[in-house]
Amino acid sequence: MANPAPSSLPPKDASTTVLVRRLLREHLRAHWKKLLAAGICMIVVAAATATNAWLMQPVLDDVFLNKDRTMLMAVPLAVLAVAIVNGFASYGQGTLMGVAGQRIVADIQVAMFAHLMRADLAYLHRETSGRLVSNFLEDANLLRNAVARAVTGMAKDVLMLVFLLALMFYQNWRLALVAFVVFPLALVPVRILGQRMRRASRTMQERTGSFTAVLAETIQGVRHVKANSREDYEIARASNAIRARLASWNEMVRTRAATAPLMEALGGVAVALIIWYGGVQVIEGETTPGTFFSFIAALLFAYQPMKSLASLNSVLQEGLAAAQRIFDLLDVEPRLIDAPSANPLATRRGEVQFDAVTFHYADGRAAVENVSFVAQSGHTVALVGPSGAGKSTIINLIPRFYEPDNGVIRIDGLDVRSVTLQSLRQSIALVSQEASLFNDTVRANIAYGKADASDEDVVACAKAAAAHDFIAALPQGYDTMVGETGVLLSGGQRQRIAIARAMLKNAPVLLLDEATSALDTESERHVQLALSRLARNRTTIVVAHRLSTVVDADVIHVLAEGRIVESGSHAELLVRGGLYARLYAAQGRDDDSGAAPVAALA
């Protein structure tokens, strides 16, 4: 039903530099103090590691070869001091980055949720719930690993390499040049593997979203699955989604595992060359055994962060792929926003006017075509017609869930686009076919549209909605949890709670979108009575499938293919013998349910 919402999505393969800069600018900068403190701790850890390698020289030259007893006492004390400093710095770095990483991801999740809450309904209807859940959980978790583990580890490993390479060049620049030629060779395959990892991660997350969507819709529709004996079909569908995700996961595992043997091989080449060349220098007296041993220690210490960097690059690429998907969501800009000059809507009468309104589906088909009518203050206007005639679309256009392509919708003479969205929607109460309840208490669900309502107001509205008696009979009364989407209540009970919520909101404009079409006879009788009370002294626009429920409406508009083809009272339309008369005859002149008309205000 939605217009295609334009977006400013970045390219799917945004570069690492672009993504890292955006993370730094938008999300890491706010935590610079913790990150700076963690960085200082990393420098201390890196310096301590290099110091341990440097201490190998006096161990061999002064203690073992020269038998210096003073150094025999000094070196172990120095090693102990370095170990203590290293331990405290490692703890500080790990704690600070862990806390900062969790906070950064939590901030991103809050920003994602806030963005979704402000997104256009059209966008939310296009996106699967599975993809959105995957963004919040899987992508956020991968990004958390990238920030708290990969960024931390890579920063620490790079600092360690800088200190250790400095020591190696200080000890023996010729040997250092040999190592410096070998290690950069690893950068090319590591970069290739990183790109492959990002592609595999993106595919895996997309397939995770698909699987989550299958899981969510199957659980929500489990009654229909069982009613149609489609368990085996759904199991096969879920199995295919799981196998597709597994294939992507295996690709990631293979890519991640390839880095270790690559670094082992290159490390072995480097160590072998250094031992051969350094051994020649020691034999020829160009360097001391202690200096060479210290150099080998620095080289071996440097080998570990090099191998770790290759492994952490895979984690980083997974996190950057997740960051790309998160930014894709955050970069979708809503079309329906307040105009710069928008003012709050001060509703006086609640009169609703459609003036030549046209709205098209995303594929270009007309949902509403040149519709004009006026719902006068305190009157009830009914919209009826065949399925797909555009009735619910008209309801959705009034609170600006969607924007008309042409024409104007006014409330009390004001274009709804000229007022703030919040004030517009505060002036409207909506009761739809599917009562939207949250997994909270009955009291909280009734007070959802007016959070500051008193308990007395909640009970009064529940009584007016014919809901108080069944609520009082619940195990915890108004404090009873209703379950996800109100699953612990019957359809009629959910509708009456939704009506109580609308009563408490006390909005001057009331929209009823087939509020009784899915109810049984007894539930409909209760709900119709509550709706009649709710409609009193309000401008009411009601979409109805059962024509017997709107016979007392002030005006009935009959729609077909998005156009109003007939208008008038129930009696007038029957006399004309047009589409309304044919629909009414098809349903039966007397409503079998015996439901009271929604517009009956007595």
Coordinates of C-alpha atoms in Angstrom, one line a residue:
M1 CA 0.0 0.0 0.0
A2 CA 3.0 2.2 0.3
N3 CA 4.7 4.7 -1.9
P4 CA 8.4 3.7 -2.5
A5 CA 10.4 5.7 0.0
P6 CA 13.6 7.0 -1.3
S7 CA 16.7 6.4 0.7
S8 CA 20.2 7.6 0.8
L9 CA 21.8 4.1 1.2
P10 CA 25.5 4.0 0.9
P11 CA 27.0 1.5 -1.6
K12 CA 27.0 -2.1 -0.5
D13 CA 30.8 -2.3 -0.6
A14 CA 31.8 0.9 1.2
S15 CA 35.5 0.9 1.8
T16 CA 37.1 0.0 5.2
T17 CA 38.4 3.6 5.5
V18 CA 34.9 5.1 5.0
L19 CA 33.3 2.8 7.5
V20 CA 36.0 3.2 10.1
R21 CA 35.9 7.0 9.8
R22 CA 32.2 7.0 10.2
L23 CA 32.4 4.8 13.3
L24 CA 35.0 7.1 14.8
R25 CA 33.0 10.2 13.9
E26 CA 29.5 9.1 14.9
H27 CA 29.9 6.6 17.6
L28 CA 33.5 6.3 19.1
R29 CA 34.2 10.0 19.5
A30 CA 31.7 10.2 22.4
H31 CA 33.8 7.7 24.4
W32 CA 37.2 9.3 23.7
K33 CA 38.2 9.5 27.3
K34 CA 37.8 5.7 27.9
L35 CA 39.5 5.0 24.5
L36 CA 42.4 7.3 25.3
A37 CA 42.9 5.7 28.7
A38 CA 42.8 2.3 27.0
G39 CA 45.3 3.5 24.4
I40 CA 47.7 4.5 27.1
C41 CA 47.4 1.1 28.7
M42 CA 48.1 -0.5 25.3
I43 CA 51.2 1.6 24.9
V44 CA 52.4 0.4 28.4
V45 CA 51.7 -3.3 27.4
A46 CA 53.6 -2.9 24.1
A47 CA 56.5 -1.2 25.9
A48 CA 56.6 -4.0 28.5
T49 CA 56.7 -6.7 25.8
A50 CA 59.6 -5.0 24.1
T51 CA 61.3 -4.5 27.4
N52 CA 61.0 -8.3 28.1
A53 CA 62.7 -9.0 24.8
W54 CA 65.5 -6.4 25.5
L55 CA 66.2 -8.0 28.9
M56 CA 67.2 -11.2 27.2
Q57 CA 70.5 -9.5 26.2
P58 CA 71.8 -8.9 29.7
V59 CA 70.6 -12.4 30.8
L60 CA 72.8 -14.0 28.2
D61 CA 75.8 -11.6 28.0
D62 CA 76.1 -10.3 31.6
V63 CA 74.7 -13.2 33.6
F64 CA 75.6 -16.3 31.7
L65 CA 78.7 -15.3 29.8
N66 CA 80.2 -12.6 32.2
K67 CA 78.8 -14.1 35.4
D68 CA 77.9 -10.7 36.8
R69 CA 76.2 -11.3 40.2
T70 CA 74.8 -7.7 40.4
M71 CA 73.0 -8.3 37.1
L72 CA 71.8 -11.7 38.4
M73 CA 69.8 -9.8 41.0
A74 CA 68.9 -6.8 38.9
V75 CA 67.5 -8.6 35.8
P76 CA 65.0 -10.9 37.7
L77 CA 63.7 -7.8 39.7
A78 CA 63.4 -5.9 36.4
V79 CA 61.5 -8.8 34.8
L80 CA 59.2 -9.0 37.9
A81 CA 58.5 -5.2 37.8
V82 CA 57.8 -5.3 34.1
A83 CA 55.4 -8.3 34.6
I84 CA 53.4 -6.4 37.3
V85 CA 53.2 -3.2 35.2
N86 CA 52.1 -5.3 32.2
G87 CA 49.5 -7.1 34.3
F88 CA 47.9 -3.9 35.5
A89 CA 48.0 -2.3 32.1
S90 CA 46.5 -5.3 30.4
Y91 CA 43.6 -5.3 33.0
G92 CA 43.0 -1.6 32.5
Q93 CA 43.1 -1.9 28.7
G94 CA 40.7 -5.0 28.7
T95 CA 38.3 -3.4 31.1
L96 CA 38.1 0.0 29.5
M97 CA 37.7 -1.3 26.0
G98 CA 35.2 -4.0 27.1
V99 CA 33.0 -1.3 28.8
A100 CA 33.5 1.2 25.9
G101 CA 32.7 -1.5 23.3
Q102 CA 29.5 -2.5 25.1
R103 CA 28.4 1.1 25.5
I104 CA 29.1 2.0 21.9
V105 CA 27.0 -1.0 20.6
A106 CA 24.2 -0.2 23.1
D107 CA 24.2 3.4 21.8
I108 CA 24.0 2.1 18.2
Q109 CA 21.1 -0.2 19.1
V110 CA 19.2 2.7 20.7
A111 CA 19.8 4.8 17.6
M112 CA 18.6 1.9 15.4
F113 CA 15.5 1.5 17.4
A114 CA 14.8 5.2 17.6
H115 CA 15.3 5.4 13.8
L116 CA 12.8 2.5 13.2
M117 CA 10.2 4.1 15.4
R118 CA 10.4 7.3 13.3
A119 CA 10.6 5.4 10.0
D120 CA 7.8 5.6 7.5
L121 CA 5.2 2.8 7.7
A122 CA 6.0 2.1 4.0
Y123 CA 9.6 1.2 4.9
L124 CA 8.6 -1.0 7.8
H125 CA 6.1 -2.9 5.7
R126 CA 8.8 -3.5 3.0
E127 CA 11.4 -4.8 5.4
T128 CA 11.0 -8.3 6.9
S129 CA 11.0 -8.6 10.7
G130 CA 13.8 -11.2 10.4
R131 CA 16.2 -8.7 8.8
L132 CA 15.5 -6.1 11.3
V133 CA 15.9 -8.5 14.2
S134 CA 19.2 -9.7 12.6
N135 CA 20.3 -6.1 12.5
F136 CA 19.7 -5.6 16.2
L137 CA 21.1 -8.9 17.5
E138 CA 23.5 -10.5 15.0
D139 CA 25.0 -7.4 13.4
A140 CA 25.2 -5.6 16.8
N141 CA 27.0 -8.6 18.3
L142 CA 29.5 -8.7 15.3
L143 CA 30.1 -5.0 15.7
R144 CA 30.6 -5.4 19.4
N145 CA 33.3 -8.0 18.7
A146 CA 34.9 -5.7 16.2
V147 CA 35.0 -2.8 18.6
A148 CA 35.9 -4.6 21.8
R149 CA 38.1 -7.3 20.4
A150 CA 39.3 -6.5 16.9
V151 CA 39.9 -2.8 17.4
T152 CA 41.5 -3.3 20.8
G153 CA 43.6 -6.3 19.7
M154 CA 44.7 -4.7 16.5
A155 CA 45.7 -1.4 18.2
K156 CA 47.6 -3.3 20.9
D157 CA 49.3 -5.6 18.3
V158 CA 50.3 -2.7 16.1
L159 CA 51.8 -0.9 19.1
M160 CA 53.7 -4.1 20.1
L161 CA 55.0 -4.4 16.6
V162 CA 56.2 -0.8 16.6
F163 CA 58.1 -1.2 19.8
L164 CA 59.5 -4.6 18.9
L165 CA 60.6 -3.5 15.4
A166 CA 62.2 -0.4 17.0
L167 CA 64.1 -2.8 19.3
M168 CA 65.1 -5.1 16.4
F169 CA 66.5 -2.2 14.4
Y170 CA 68.3 -0.9 17.5
Q171 CA 69.9 -4.3 18.2
N172 CA 70.8 -5.2 14.6
W173 CA 69.4 -3.2 11.6
R174 CA 70.7 -5.7 9.1
L175 CA 68.8 -8.6 10.6
A176 CA 65.8 -6.3 11.1
L177 CA 65.8 -5.5 7.3
V178 CA 65.6 -9.2 6.6
A179 CA 62.6 -9.6 8.8
F180 CA 61.0 -6.4 7.5
V181 CA 61.1 -7.7 3.9
V182 CA 59.4 -11.1 4.8
F183 CA 56.5 -9.9 7.0
P184 CA 55.0 -7.4 4.6
L185 CA 54.5 -10.2 2.1
A186 CA 51.7 -11.4 4.3
L187 CA 49.7 -8.3 3.8
V188 CA 48.6 -9.1 0.3
P189 CA 46.9 -12.5 1.1
V190 CA 45.6 -11.2 4.4
R191 CA 43.9 -8.3 2.6
I192 CA 42.4 -10.7 0.0
L193 CA 41.2 -13.0 2.8
G194 CA 39.7 -10.0 4.6
Q195 CA 37.7 -8.9 1.5
R196 CA 36.5 -12.5 1.1
M197 CA 35.5 -12.6 4.8
R198 CA 33.4 -9.4 4.5
R199 CA 31.5 -10.8 1.5
A200 CA 30.9 -14.1 3.3
S201 CA 29.8 -12.3 6.4
R202 CA 27.3 -10.1 4.5
T203 CA 25.8 -13.2 2.8
M204 CA 25.6 -15.0 6.1
Q205 CA 23.8 -12.1 7.8
E206 CA 21.3 -11.8 4.9
R207 CA 20.6 -15.5 5.2
T208 CA 20.3 -15.2 9.0
G209 CA 17.7 -12.5 8.4
S210 CA 15.8 -14.9 6.1
F211 CA 15.9 -17.7 8.6
T212 CA 14.7 -15.4 11.4
A213 CA 11.8 -14.2 9.2
V214 CA 10.8 -17.8 8.5
L215 CA 11.0 -18.6 12.2
A216 CA 9.0 -15.5 13.3
E217 CA 6.2 -15.9 10.8
T218 CA 5.9 -19.7 11.4
I219 CA 5.6 -19.3 15.1
Q220 CA 3.1 -16.5 14.7
G221 CA 1.0 -18.5 12.2
V222 CA 1.4 -21.9 14.0
R223 CA -2.4 -22.3 14.2
H224 CA -2.7 -22.1 10.5
V225 CA 0.3 -24.4 10.0
K226 CA -1.4 -27.1 12.2
A227 CA -4.8 -26.5 10.8
N228 CA -3.6 -27.2 7.2
S229 CA -1.2 -30.0 8.3
R230 CA 1.8 -28.1 6.8
E231 CA 4.3 -29.0 9.5
D232 CA 6.5 -30.9 7.1
Y233 CA 6.5 -28.1 4.6
E234 CA 7.5 -25.5 7.2
I235 CA 10.2 -27.9 8.6
A236 CA 11.6 -28.2 5.0
R237 CA 11.5 -24.4 4.5
A238 CA 13.3 -23.8 7.8
S239 CA 15.8 -26.6 7.0
N240 CA 16.6 -24.9 3.6
A241 CA 17.1 -21.6 5.3
I242 CA 19.3 -23.2 8.0
R243 CA 21.4 -25.0 5.4
A244 CA 21.9 -21.9 3.4
R245 CA 23.1 -20.0 6.5
L246 CA 25.4 -23.0 7.3
A247 CA 27.0 -22.8 3.9
S248 CA 27.8 -19.1 4.4
W249 CA 29.1 -19.9 7.9
N250 CA 31.4 -22.6 6.6
E251 CA 32.8 -20.2 4.1
M252 CA 33.6 -17.8 6.9
V253 CA 35.2 -20.6 8.9
R254 CA 37.4 -21.7 6.0
T255 CA 38.4 -18.1 5.3
R256 CA 39.2 -17.4 8.9
A257 CA 41.2 -20.7 9.2
A258 CA 43.3 -19.9 6.2
T259 CA 45.1 -17.0 7.9
A260 CA 46.8 -19.2 10.6
P261 CA 48.8 -21.5 8.2
L262 CA 49.7 -18.6 6.0
M263 CA 51.3 -16.7 8.9
E264 CA 52.9 -19.9 10.2
A265 CA 54.6 -20.5 6.9
L266 CA 55.8 -16.9 6.5
G267 CA 56.9 -16.8 10.1
G268 CA 58.9 -20.0 9.6
V269 CA 60.6 -18.4 6.6
A270 CA 61.5 -15.3 8.5
V271 CA 62.9 -17.1 11.6
A272 CA 64.9 -19.5 9.4
L273 CA 66.5 -16.7 7.5
I274 CA 67.3 -14.7 10.7
I275 CA 68.8 -17.8 12.5
W276 CA 71.0 -18.4 9.4
Y277 CA 72.1 -14.8 8.9
G278 CA 72.4 -14.0 12.6
G279 CA 74.3 -17.2 13.3
V280 CA 76.9 -16.2 10.6
Q281 CA 77.3 -12.7 12.3
V282 CA 77.8 -14.3 15.8
I283 CA 80.4 -16.8 14.4
E284 CA 82.2 -14.1 12.7
G285 CA 82.2 -11.9 15.8
E286 CA 80.0 -9.1 14.3
T287 CA 77.5 -9.3 17.2
T288 CA 77.3 -10.9 20.6
P289 CA 75.2 -13.9 21.5
G290 CA 73.2 -11.8 23.9
T291 CA 72.3 -9.3 21.2
F292 CA 71.4 -12.0 18.8
F293 CA 69.3 -13.8 21.4
S294 CA 67.5 -10.6 22.3
F295 CA 66.8 -10.0 18.6
I296 CA 65.4 -13.5 18.2
A297 CA 63.2 -13.0 21.3
A298 CA 61.9 -9.7 19.8
L299 CA 61.3 -11.5 16.5
L300 CA 59.4 -14.3 18.2
F301 CA 57.4 -11.8 20.3
A302 CA 56.6 -9.9 17.1
Y303 CA 55.5 -13.1 15.3
Q304 CA 52.6 -13.5 17.8
P305 CA 51.0 -10.0 17.1
M306 CA 51.5 -10.5 13.4
K307 CA 49.6 -13.8 13.5
S308 CA 47.0 -12.2 15.8
L309 CA 46.6 -9.2 13.4
A310 CA 45.8 -11.6 10.5
S311 CA 43.2 -13.4 12.7
L312 CA 41.7 -10.2 14.0
N313 CA 41.4 -8.8 10.5
S314 CA 38.7 -11.4 9.9
V315 CA 36.9 -10.3 13.0
L316 CA 37.2 -6.7 11.9
Q317 CA 35.9 -7.5 8.4
E318 CA 32.9 -9.2 9.9
G319 CA 32.2 -6.2 12.1
L320 CA 32.6 -3.8 9.2
A321 CA 30.2 -5.8 7.2
A322 CA 27.7 -5.6 10.1
A323 CA 28.4 -1.9 10.4
Q324 CA 27.6 -1.4 6.7
R325 CA 24.2 -3.1 7.2
I326 CA 23.5 -1.0 10.3
F327 CA 24.4 2.2 8.5
D328 CA 22.1 1.0 5.6
L329 CA 19.3 1.1 8.1
L330 CA 20.3 4.3 9.8
D331 CA 20.7 6.1 6.4
V332 CA 17.1 5.5 5.3
E333 CA 15.5 8.9 5.7
P334 CA 11.7 9.1 6.4
R335 CA 9.7 11.0 3.9
L336 CA 6.9 11.8 6.3
I337 CA 8.3 14.5 8.6
D338 CA 7.1 17.8 10.0
A339 CA 7.2 20.7 7.5
P340 CA 9.6 23.5 8.7
S341 CA 6.7 25.8 9.3
A342 CA 4.4 23.1 11.0
N343 CA 2.4 24.2 14.0
P344 CA 0.5 22.0 16.5
L345 CA -3.0 21.1 15.5
A346 CA -5.5 22.7 17.9
T347 CA -8.6 20.6 17.1
R348 CA -11.8 22.4 17.6
R349 CA -14.6 20.5 15.8
G350 CA -12.7 17.5 14.3
E351 CA -14.1 17.9 10.9
V352 CA -12.3 15.8 8.3
Q353 CA -12.2 16.8 4.6
F354 CA -10.8 14.9 1.6
D355 CA -10.4 17.1 -1.4
A356 CA -9.6 15.3 -4.7
V357 CA -7.2 12.9 -3.0
T358 CA -5.3 10.3 -5.1
F359 CA -2.8 7.7 -3.8
H360 CA -1.0 5.0 -5.7
Y361 CA 0.6 1.7 -4.7
A362 CA 4.3 1.2 -5.0
D363 CA 3.8 -0.5 -8.4
G364 CA 1.9 2.4 -9.8
R365 CA -1.7 1.1 -9.4
A366 CA -4.2 3.5 -8.1
A367 CA -5.4 2.7 -4.5
V368 CA -7.5 5.9 -4.1
E369 CA -8.5 8.0 -7.1
N370 CA -9.8 11.6 -6.9
V371 CA -11.7 11.0 -3.6
S372 CA -13.6 13.9 -2.0
F373 CA -15.9 13.9 1.0
V374 CA -16.5 15.7 4.3
A375 CA -16.9 14.0 7.7
Q376 CA -18.7 16.7 9.7
S377 CA -18.0 17.2 13.4
G378 CA -19.9 14.8 15.6
H379 CA -21.1 12.7 12.6
T380 CA -20.4 9.2 11.5
V381 CA -19.2 8.5 8.0
A382 CA -19.0 4.9 6.8
L383 CA -16.8 3.6 4.0
V384 CA -18.0 0.4 2.4
G385 CA -17.3 -1.6 -0.7
P386 CA -15.6 -4.7 -2.1
S387 CA -12.2 -5.8 -0.9
G388 CA -9.4 -3.8 -2.4
A389 CA -11.6 -0.7 -3.0
G390 CA -9.3 1.6 -1.0
K391 CA -11.3 1.9 2.3
S392 CA -8.4 1.1 4.6
T393 CA -6.1 3.3 2.5
I394 CA -8.3 6.3 3.2
I395 CA -8.1 5.5 6.9
N396 CA -4.3 5.3 6.8
L397 CA -4.0 8.6 4.9
I398 CA -5.7 10.7 7.7
P399 CA -3.0 10.3 10.4
R400 CA -0.3 10.5 7.6
F401 CA 0.8 6.9 7.7
Y402 CA 1.1 7.5 4.0
E403 CA 1.1 10.7 1.9
P404 CA -1.3 11.3 -1.0
D405 CA 0.1 11.8 -4.4
N406 CA -2.4 14.5 -5.2
G407 CA -5.1 16.4 -3.3
V408 CA -5.4 17.7 0.2
I409 CA -6.7 16.2 3.5
R410 CA -7.8 18.7 6.1
I411 CA -8.9 18.6 9.7
D412 CA -10.8 21.7 10.8
G413 CA -9.7 23.4 7.6
L414 CA -6.0 22.8 8.1
D415 CA -3.9 20.7 5.7
V416 CA -2.6 17.8 7.7
R417 CA 0.8 18.4 6.2
S418 CA 0.9 21.8 7.7
V419 CA 0.6 20.6 11.3
T420 CA 3.0 18.5 13.4
L421 CA 2.7 14.8 13.2
Q422 CA 2.5 14.4 17.0
S423 CA -0.3 16.8 17.4
L424 CA -2.1 15.3 14.4
R425 CA -2.0 11.8 15.7
Q426 CA -2.8 12.9 19.3
S427 CA -6.1 14.2 17.7
I428 CA -7.0 10.8 16.3
A429 CA -7.9 7.5 17.9
L430 CA -7.6 4.3 15.8
V431 CA -9.3 1.0 16.5
S432 CA -8.5 -1.6 13.8
Q433 CA -9.4 -5.2 13.0
E434 CA -6.3 -6.5 14.8
A435 CA -6.1 -5.0 18.2
S436 CA -2.5 -4.2 18.9
L437 CA -1.7 -5.1 22.5
F438 CA 1.8 -5.3 24.0
N439 CA 3.2 -7.9 26.4
D440 CA 2.4 -5.8 29.4
T441 CA -0.3 -5.4 32.0
V442 CA -4.0 -4.7 31.1
R443 CA -3.6 -1.3 32.8
A444 CA -0.5 -0.4 30.8
N445 CA -2.2 -1.3 27.5
I446 CA -5.3 0.8 28.3
A447 CA -3.2 3.7 29.3
Y448 CA -0.8 3.4 26.3
G449 CA -2.2 6.5 24.6
K450 CA -2.2 8.5 27.8
A451 CA 0.7 7.5 30.0
D452 CA -0.2 9.9 32.9
A453 CA -3.8 8.5 33.2
S454 CA -4.9 7.7 36.8
D455 CA -6.2 4.3 37.8
E456 CA -9.7 5.8 38.2
D457 CA -9.6 7.0 34.6
V458 CA -8.4 3.6 33.4
V459 CA -11.2 1.7 35.2
A460 CA -13.8 4.2 34.1
C461 CA -12.9 3.7 30.4
A462 CA -12.8 -0.1 30.9
K463 CA -16.3 0.0 32.2
A464 CA -17.5 2.2 29.3
A465 CA -15.9 -0.3 26.9
A466 CA -17.7 -3.2 28.6
A467 CA -14.3 -4.6 29.7
H468 CA -14.2 -4.1 33.4
D469 CA -16.0 -7.3 34.3
F470 CA -13.7 -9.7 32.5
I471 CA -10.7 -7.7 33.6
A472 CA -11.7 -8.0 37.2
A473 CA -12.0 -11.8 36.7
L474 CA -8.5 -12.1 35.5
P475 CA -5.9 -13.6 37.9
Q476 CA -4.3 -10.3 38.7
G477 CA -7.0 -8.0 37.5
Y478 CA -5.7 -4.9 35.8
D479 CA -2.1 -6.1 36.6
T480 CA -2.5 -9.2 34.5
M481 CA 0.0 -9.6 31.7
V482 CA -1.8 -10.1 28.4
G483 CA 1.0 -12.0 26.6
E484 CA 2.6 -11.2 23.2
T485 CA 0.1 -9.3 21.0
G486 CA -2.5 -10.1 23.7
V487 CA -2.5 -13.8 23.0
L488 CA -3.7 -14.7 26.5
L489 CA -7.0 -12.9 25.8
S490 CA -9.8 -13.6 23.4
G491 CA -10.4 -11.6 20.3
G492 CA -13.4 -9.8 21.8
Q493 CA -11.5 -9.0 25.0
R494 CA -8.5 -7.6 23.0
Q495 CA -10.9 -5.4 21.0
R496 CA -12.6 -4.0 24.2
I497 CA -9.2 -3.2 25.7
A498 CA -8.3 -1.4 22.5
I499 CA -11.6 0.5 22.7
A500 CA -11.0 1.5 26.3
R501 CA -7.6 2.8 25.2
A502 CA -9.2 4.9 22.5
M503 CA -11.8 6.2 25.0
L504 CA -9.0 7.2 27.4
K505 CA -7.2 9.0 24.7
N506 CA -10.4 11.1 24.2
A507 CA -9.4 12.2 20.7
P508 CA -12.0 14.2 18.6
V509 CA -11.5 12.1 15.5
L510 CA -12.2 8.4 15.7
L511 CA -11.1 5.9 13.0
L512 CA -12.6 2.4 13.0
D513 CA -11.1 0.0 10.5
E514 CA -13.2 -3.1 10.4
A515 CA -13.1 -3.3 14.2
T516 CA -15.6 -6.1 14.5
S517 CA -15.1 -8.2 11.3
A518 CA -13.1 -11.0 13.0
L519 CA -15.3 -11.5 16.1
D520 CA -17.9 -14.1 17.0
T521 CA -21.5 -13.1 17.5
E522 CA -21.3 -12.6 21.3
S523 CA -18.0 -10.7 21.2
E524 CA -19.3 -8.5 18.4
R525 CA -22.4 -7.6 20.4
H526 CA -20.2 -6.4 23.3
V527 CA -17.8 -4.6 21.1
Q528 CA -20.5 -2.8 19.0
L529 CA -22.0 -1.5 22.2
A530 CA -18.6 -0.2 23.4
L531 CA -18.0 1.4 19.9
S532 CA -21.4 3.1 20.0
R533 CA -20.4 4.7 23.3
L534 CA -17.0 5.6 22.0
A535 CA -18.4 7.3 18.9
R536 CA -20.6 9.7 20.8
N537 CA -19.8 13.4 20.1
R538 CA -16.8 12.4 17.9
T539 CA -16.2 12.7 14.2
T540 CA -16.2 9.0 13.3
I541 CA -15.0 7.4 10.1
V542 CA -15.7 3.7 10.0
V543 CA -14.7 1.0 7.5
A544 CA -17.1 -1.9 7.6
H545 CA -17.5 -5.2 5.9
R546 CA -20.8 -6.0 7.5
L547 CA -23.1 -3.4 6.1
S548 CA -25.7 -4.1 8.9
T549 CA -23.3 -2.4 11.4
V550 CA -23.4 1.0 9.6
V551 CA -27.0 1.3 8.6
D552 CA -27.4 4.3 11.0
A553 CA -24.3 6.1 9.8
D554 CA -25.0 9.8 8.8
V555 CA -23.4 9.2 5.4
I556 CA -22.3 6.0 3.7
H557 CA -19.7 6.3 0.9
V558 CA -19.5 3.3 -1.4
L559 CA -16.1 2.7 -3.0
A560 CA -15.1 0.6 -6.0
E561 CA -11.6 0.5 -7.5
G562 CA -10.5 3.5 -5.4
R563 CA -13.4 5.8 -6.3
I564 CA -16.5 6.9 -4.5
V565 CA -19.3 5.6 -6.7
E566 CA -22.3 6.2 -4.4
S567 CA -23.0 8.3 -1.3
G568 CA -26.0 8.7 0.9
S569 CA -27.9 7.3 3.8
H570 CA -28.7 3.6 4.1
A571 CA -32.3 4.2 3.0
E572 CA -31.3 6.4 0.1
L573 CA -28.7 3.9 -1.2
L574 CA -31.2 1.1 -1.1
V575 CA -33.7 3.0 -3.1
R576 CA -31.1 3.7 -5.8
G577 CA -30.6 0.0 -6.3
G578 CA -26.9 0.4 -7.1
L579 CA -23.7 -1.3 -5.8
Y580 CA -24.6 -0.7 -2.1
A581 CA -28.1 -2.3 -2.6
R582 CA -26.5 -5.3 -4.3
L583 CA -23.9 -5.8 -1.6
Y584 CA -26.5 -5.4 1.1
A585 CA -28.8 -7.9 -0.6
A586 CA -25.9 -10.4 -0.9
Q587 CA -25.2 -10.2 2.8
G588 CA -28.9 -10.5 3.8
R589 CA -31.3 -7.8 4.7
D590 CA -31.2 -8.9 8.4
D591 CA -27.8 -9.3 10.0
D592 CA -27.6 -12.9 11.4
S593 CA -25.3 -11.6 14.2
G594 CA -27.9 -9.3 15.5
A595 CA -25.1 -6.8 16.1
A596 CA -26.0 -3.2 17.1
P597 CA -25.1 -0.6 14.5
V598 CA -21.8 1.1 15.2
A599 CA -23.3 4.5 14.6
A600 CA -26.2 4.0 17.0
L601 CA -25.5 6.6 19.6
A602 CA -28.5 5.9 21.9

